[in-house]
Amino acid sequence: MFIALAFLSFADFIQLEFQVLWYYSLFYDPFFLSTII
């Protein structure tokens, strides 16, 4: 049970990181995602 909760919180953290990167690329660096891909 604890492992499942930890995994869910870790998945939410990863999703938050991607969301922050997306907003950063949108407002500050429009070519940020294109340089990674």
JSON list of N, CA and C in Angstrom, two decimals:
[
{"chain": "A", "resi": 1, "resn": "MET", "atom": "N", "xyz": [0.84, -1.21, 0.00]},
{"chain": "A", "resi": 1, "resn": "MET", "atom": "CA", "xyz": [0.00, 0.00, 0.00]},
{"chain": "A", "resi": 1, "resn": "MET", "atom": "C", "xyz": [0.88, 1.26, 0.00]},
{"chain": "A", "resi": 2, "resn": "PHE", "atom": "N", "xyz": [1.87, 1.25, 0.87]},
{"chain": "A", "resi": 2, "resn": "PHE", "atom": "CA", "xyz": [2.77, 2.42, 0.94]},
{"chain": "A", "resi": 2, "resn": "PHE", "atom": "C", "xyz": [3.56, 2.57, -0.35]},
{"chain": "A", "resi": 3, "resn": "ILE", "atom": "N", "xyz": [3.98, 1.44, -0.92]},
{"chain": "A", "resi": 3, "resn": "ILE", "atom": "CA", "xyz": [4.75, 1.49, -2.16]},
{"chain": "A", "resi": 3, "resn": "ILE", "atom": "C", "xyz": [3.89, 2.05, -3.29]},
{"chain": "A", "resi": 4, "resn": "ALA", "atom": "N", "xyz": [2.61, 1.66, -3.32]},
{"chain": "A", "resi": 4, "resn": "ALA", "atom": "CA", "xyz": [1.70, 2.17, -4.36]},
{"chain": "A", "resi": 4, "resn": "ALA", "atom": "C", "xyz": [1.52, 3.68, -4.21]},
{"chain": "A", "resi": 5, "resn": "LEU", "atom": "N", "xyz": [1.37, 4.15, -2.99]},
{"chain": "A", "resi": 5, "resn": "LEU", "atom": "CA", "xyz": [1.20, 5.59, -2.76]},
{"chain": "A", "resi": 5, "resn": "LEU", "atom": "C", "xyz": [2.47, 6.34, -3.14]},
{"chain": "A", "resi": 6, "resn": "ALA", "atom": "N", "xyz": [3.61, 5.77, -2.82]},
{"chain": "A", "resi": 6, "resn": "ALA", "atom": "CA", "xyz": [4.88, 6.40, -3.17]},
{"chain": "A", "resi": 6, "resn": "ALA", "atom": "C", "xyz": [5.04, 6.47, -4.69]},
{"chain": "A", "resi": 7, "resn": "PHE", "atom": "N", "xyz": [4.62, 5.41, -5.38]},
{"chain": "A", "resi": 7, "resn": "PHE", "atom": "CA", "xyz": [4.71, 5.37, -6.84]},
{"chain": "A", "resi": 7, "resn": "PHE", "atom": "C", "xyz": [3.78, 6.42, -7.45]},
{"chain": "A", "resi": 8, "resn": "LEU", "atom": "N", "xyz": [2.58, 6.57, -6.90]},
{"chain": "A", "resi": 8, "resn": "LEU", "atom": "CA", "xyz": [1.64, 7.56, -7.41]},
{"chain": "A", "resi": 8, "resn": "LEU", "atom": "C", "xyz": [2.18, 8.96, -7.20]},
{"chain": "A", "resi": 9, "resn": "SER", "atom": "N", "xyz": [2.74, 9.23, -6.05]},
{"chain": "A", "resi": 9, "resn": "SER", "atom": "CA", "xyz": [3.29, 10.55, -5.78]},
{"chain": "A", "resi": 9, "resn": "SER", "atom": "C", "xyz": [4.49, 10.83, -6.68]},
{"chain": "A", "resi": 10, "resn": "PHE", "atom": "N", "xyz": [5.28, 9.80, -6.97]},
{"chain": "A", "resi": 10, "resn": "PHE", "atom": "CA", "xyz": [6.41, 9.95, -7.87]},
{"chain": "A", "resi": 10, "resn": "PHE", "atom": "C", "xyz": [5.93, 10.24, -9.29]},
{"chain": "A", "resi": 11, "resn": "ALA", "atom": "N", "xyz": [4.85, 9.56, -9.72]},
{"chain": "A", "resi": 11, "resn": "ALA", "atom": "CA", "xyz": [4.29, 9.80, -11.04]},
{"chain": "A", "resi": 11, "resn": "ALA", "atom": "C", "xyz": [3.74, 11.22, -11.14]},
{"chain": "A", "resi": 12, "resn": "ASP", "atom": "N", "xyz": [3.10, 11.69, -10.07]},
{"chain": "A", "resi": 12, "resn": "ASP", "atom": "CA", "xyz": [2.59, 13.06, -10.05]},
{"chain": "A", "resi": 12, "resn": "ASP", "atom": "C", "xyz": [3.74, 14.06, -10.12]},
{"chain": "A", "resi": 13, "resn": "PHE", "atom": "N", "xyz": [4.85, 13.75, -9.46]},
{"chain": "A", "resi": 13, "resn": "PHE", "atom": "CA", "xyz": [6.02, 14.62, -9.49]},
{"chain": "A", "resi": 13, "resn": "PHE", "atom": "C", "xyz": [6.58, 14.70, -10.91]},
{"chain": "A", "resi": 14, "resn": "ILE", "atom": "N", "xyz": [6.68, 13.56, -11.58]},
{"chain": "A", "resi": 14, "resn": "ILE", "atom": "CA", "xyz": [7.17, 13.54, -12.97]},
{"chain": "A", "resi": 14, "resn": "ILE", "atom": "C", "xyz": [6.24, 14.33, -13.87]},
{"chain": "A", "resi": 15, "resn": "GLN", "atom": "N", "xyz": [4.93, 14.18, -13.67]},
{"chain": "A", "resi": 15, "resn": "GLN", "atom": "CA", "xyz": [3.96, 14.92, -14.48]},
{"chain": "A", "resi": 15, "resn": "GLN", "atom": "C", "xyz": [4.10, 16.41, -14.24]},
{"chain": "A", "resi": 16, "resn": "LEU", "atom": "N", "xyz": [4.34, 16.81, -12.99]},
{"chain": "A", "resi": 16, "resn": "LEU", "atom": "CA", "xyz": [4.52, 18.21, -12.65]},
{"chain": "A", "resi": 16, "resn": "LEU", "atom": "C", "xyz": [5.79, 18.76, -13.31]},
{"chain": "A", "resi": 17, "resn": "GLU", "atom": "N", "xyz": [6.85, 17.97, -13.30]},
{"chain": "A", "resi": 17, "resn": "GLU", "atom": "CA", "xyz": [8.10, 18.38, -13.94]},
{"chain": "A", "resi": 17, "resn": "GLU", "atom": "C", "xyz": [7.89, 18.63, -15.44]},
{"chain": "A", "resi": 18, "resn": "PHE", "atom": "N", "xyz": [7.19, 17.72, -16.12]},
{"chain": "A", "resi": 18, "resn": "PHE", "atom": "CA", "xyz": [6.92, 17.90, -17.54]},
{"chain": "A", "resi": 18, "resn": "PHE", "atom": "C", "xyz": [6.06, 19.13, -17.78]},
{"chain": "A", "resi": 19, "resn": "GLN", "atom": "N", "xyz": [5.10, 19.39, -16.88]},
{"chain": "A", "resi": 19, "resn": "GLN", "atom": "CA", "xyz": [4.23, 20.55, -17.03]},
{"chain": "A", "resi": 19, "resn": "GLN", "atom": "C", "xyz": [5.03, 21.84, -16.86]},
{"chain": "A", "resi": 20, "resn": "VAL", "atom": "N", "xyz": [5.96, 21.86, -15.90]},
{"chain": "A", "resi": 20, "resn": "VAL", "atom": "CA", "xyz": [6.82, 23.04, -15.70]},
{"chain": "A", "resi": 20, "resn": "VAL", "atom": "C", "xyz": [7.70, 23.27, -16.92]},
{"chain": "A", "resi": 21, "resn": "LEU", "atom": "N", "xyz": [8.27, 22.19, -17.46]},
{"chain": "A", "resi": 21, "resn": "LEU", "atom": "CA", "xyz": [9.10, 22.32, -18.65]},
{"chain": "A", "resi": 21, "resn": "LEU", "atom": "C", "xyz": [8.29, 22.83, -19.84]},
{"chain": "A", "resi": 22, "resn": "TRP", "atom": "N", "xyz": [7.03, 22.36, -19.93]},
{"chain": "A", "resi": 22, "resn": "TRP", "atom": "CA", "xyz": [6.18, 22.80, -21.05]},
{"chain": "A", "resi": 22, "resn": "TRP", "atom": "C", "xyz": [5.87, 24.28, -20.94]},
{"chain": "A", "resi": 23, "resn": "TYR", "atom": "N", "xyz": [5.51, 24.74, -19.72]},
{"chain": "A", "resi": 23, "resn": "TYR", "atom": "CA", "xyz": [5.23, 26.16, -19.54]},
{"chain": "A", "resi": 23, "resn": "TYR", "atom": "C", "xyz": [6.49, 27.00, -19.76]},
{"chain": "A", "resi": 24, "resn": "TYR", "atom": "N", "xyz": [7.63, 26.50, -19.32]},
{"chain": "A", "resi": 24, "resn": "TYR", "atom": "CA", "xyz": [8.89, 27.22, -19.54]},
{"chain": "A", "resi": 24, "resn": "TYR", "atom": "C", "xyz": [9.17, 27.38, -21.02]},
{"chain": "A", "resi": 25, "resn": "SER", "atom": "N", "xyz": [8.99, 26.30, -21.77]},
{"chain": "A", "resi": 25, "resn": "SER", "atom": "CA", "xyz": [9.26, 26.35, -23.20]},
{"chain": "A", "resi": 25, "resn": "SER", "atom": "C", "xyz": [8.25, 27.25, -23.91]},
{"chain": "A", "resi": 26, "resn": "LEU", "atom": "N", "xyz": [7.04, 27.31, -23.38]},
{"chain": "A", "resi": 26, "resn": "LEU", "atom": "CA", "xyz": [6.00, 28.11, -24.02]},
{"chain": "A", "resi": 26, "resn": "LEU", "atom": "C", "xyz": [6.24, 29.60, -23.83]},
{"chain": "A", "resi": 27, "resn": "PHE", "atom": "N", "xyz": [6.64, 30.00, -22.62]},
{"chain": "A", "resi": 27, "resn": "PHE", "atom": "CA", "xyz": [6.74, 31.42, -22.31]},
{"chain": "A", "resi": 27, "resn": "PHE", "atom": "C", "xyz": [8.15, 31.99, -22.49]},
{"chain": "A", "resi": 28, "resn": "TYR", "atom": "N", "xyz": [9.18, 31.16, -22.26]},
{"chain": "A", "resi": 28, "resn": "TYR", "atom": "CA", "xyz": [10.54, 31.70, -22.26]},
{"chain": "A", "resi": 28, "resn": "TYR", "atom": "C", "xyz": [11.36, 31.26, -23.47]},
{"chain": "A", "resi": 29, "resn": "ASP", "atom": "N", "xyz": [11.19, 30.01, -23.89]},
{"chain": "A", "resi": 29, "resn": "ASP", "atom": "CA", "xyz": [12.00, 29.50, -24.99]},
{"chain": "A", "resi": 29, "resn": "ASP", "atom": "C", "xyz": [11.14, 28.66, -25.93]},
{"chain": "A", "resi": 30, "resn": "PRO", "atom": "N", "xyz": [10.61, 29.26, -26.99]},
{"chain": "A", "resi": 30, "resn": "PRO", "atom": "CA", "xyz": [9.71, 28.54, -27.90]},
{"chain": "A", "resi": 30, "resn": "PRO", "atom": "C", "xyz": [10.38, 27.37, -28.60]},
{"chain": "A", "resi": 31, "resn": "PHE", "atom": "N", "xyz": [11.71, 27.41, -28.71]},
{"chain": "A", "resi": 31, "resn": "PHE", "atom": "CA", "xyz": [12.41, 26.35, -29.43]},
{"chain": "A", "resi": 31, "resn": "PHE", "atom": "C", "xyz": [13.02, 25.32, -28.47]},
{"chain": "A", "resi": 32, "resn": "PHE", "atom": "N", "xyz": [12.59, 25.36, -27.22]},
{"chain": "A", "resi": 32, "resn": "PHE", "atom": "CA", "xyz": [13.15, 24.47, -26.21]},
{"chain": "A", "resi": 32, "resn": "PHE", "atom": "C", "xyz": [12.83, 23.00, -26.51]},
{"chain": "A", "resi": 33, "resn": "LEU", "atom": "N", "xyz": [11.57, 22.70, -26.82]},
{"chain": "A", "resi": 33, "resn": "LEU", "atom": "CA", "xyz": [11.18, 21.33, -27.10]},
{"chain": "A", "resi": 33, "resn": "LEU", "atom": "C", "xyz": [11.77, 20.84, -28.41]},
{"chain": "A", "resi": 34, "resn": "SER", "atom": "N", "xyz": [11.87, 21.72, -29.39]},
{"chain": "A", "resi": 34, "resn": "SER", "atom": "CA", "xyz": [12.40, 21.32, -30.69]},
{"chain": "A", "resi": 34, "resn": "SER", "atom": "C", "xyz": [13.89, 20.97, -30.60]},
{"chain": "A", "resi": 35, "resn": "THR", "atom": "N", "xyz": [14.60, 21.57, -29.65]},
{"chain": "A", "resi": 35, "resn": "THR", "atom": "CA", "xyz": [16.01, 21.25, -29.50]},
{"chain": "A", "resi": 35, "resn": "THR", "atom": "C", "xyz": [16.20, 19.88, -28.83]},
{"chain": "A", "resi": 36, "resn": "ILE", "atom": "N", "xyz": [15.26, 19.49, -27.98]},
{"chain": "A", "resi": 36, "resn": "ILE", "atom": "CA", "xyz": [15.36, 18.18, -27.31]},
{"chain": "A", "resi": 36, "resn": "ILE", "atom": "C", "xyz": [15.02, 17.06, -28.29]},
{"chain": "A", "resi": 37, "resn": "ILE", "atom": "N", "xyz": [13.97, 17.24, -29.06]},
{"chain": "A", "resi": 37, "resn": "ILE", "atom": "CA", "xyz": [13.51, 16.20, -29.99]},
{"chain": "A", "resi": 37, "resn": "ILE", "atom": "C", "xyz": [14.48, 16.09, -31.17]}
]
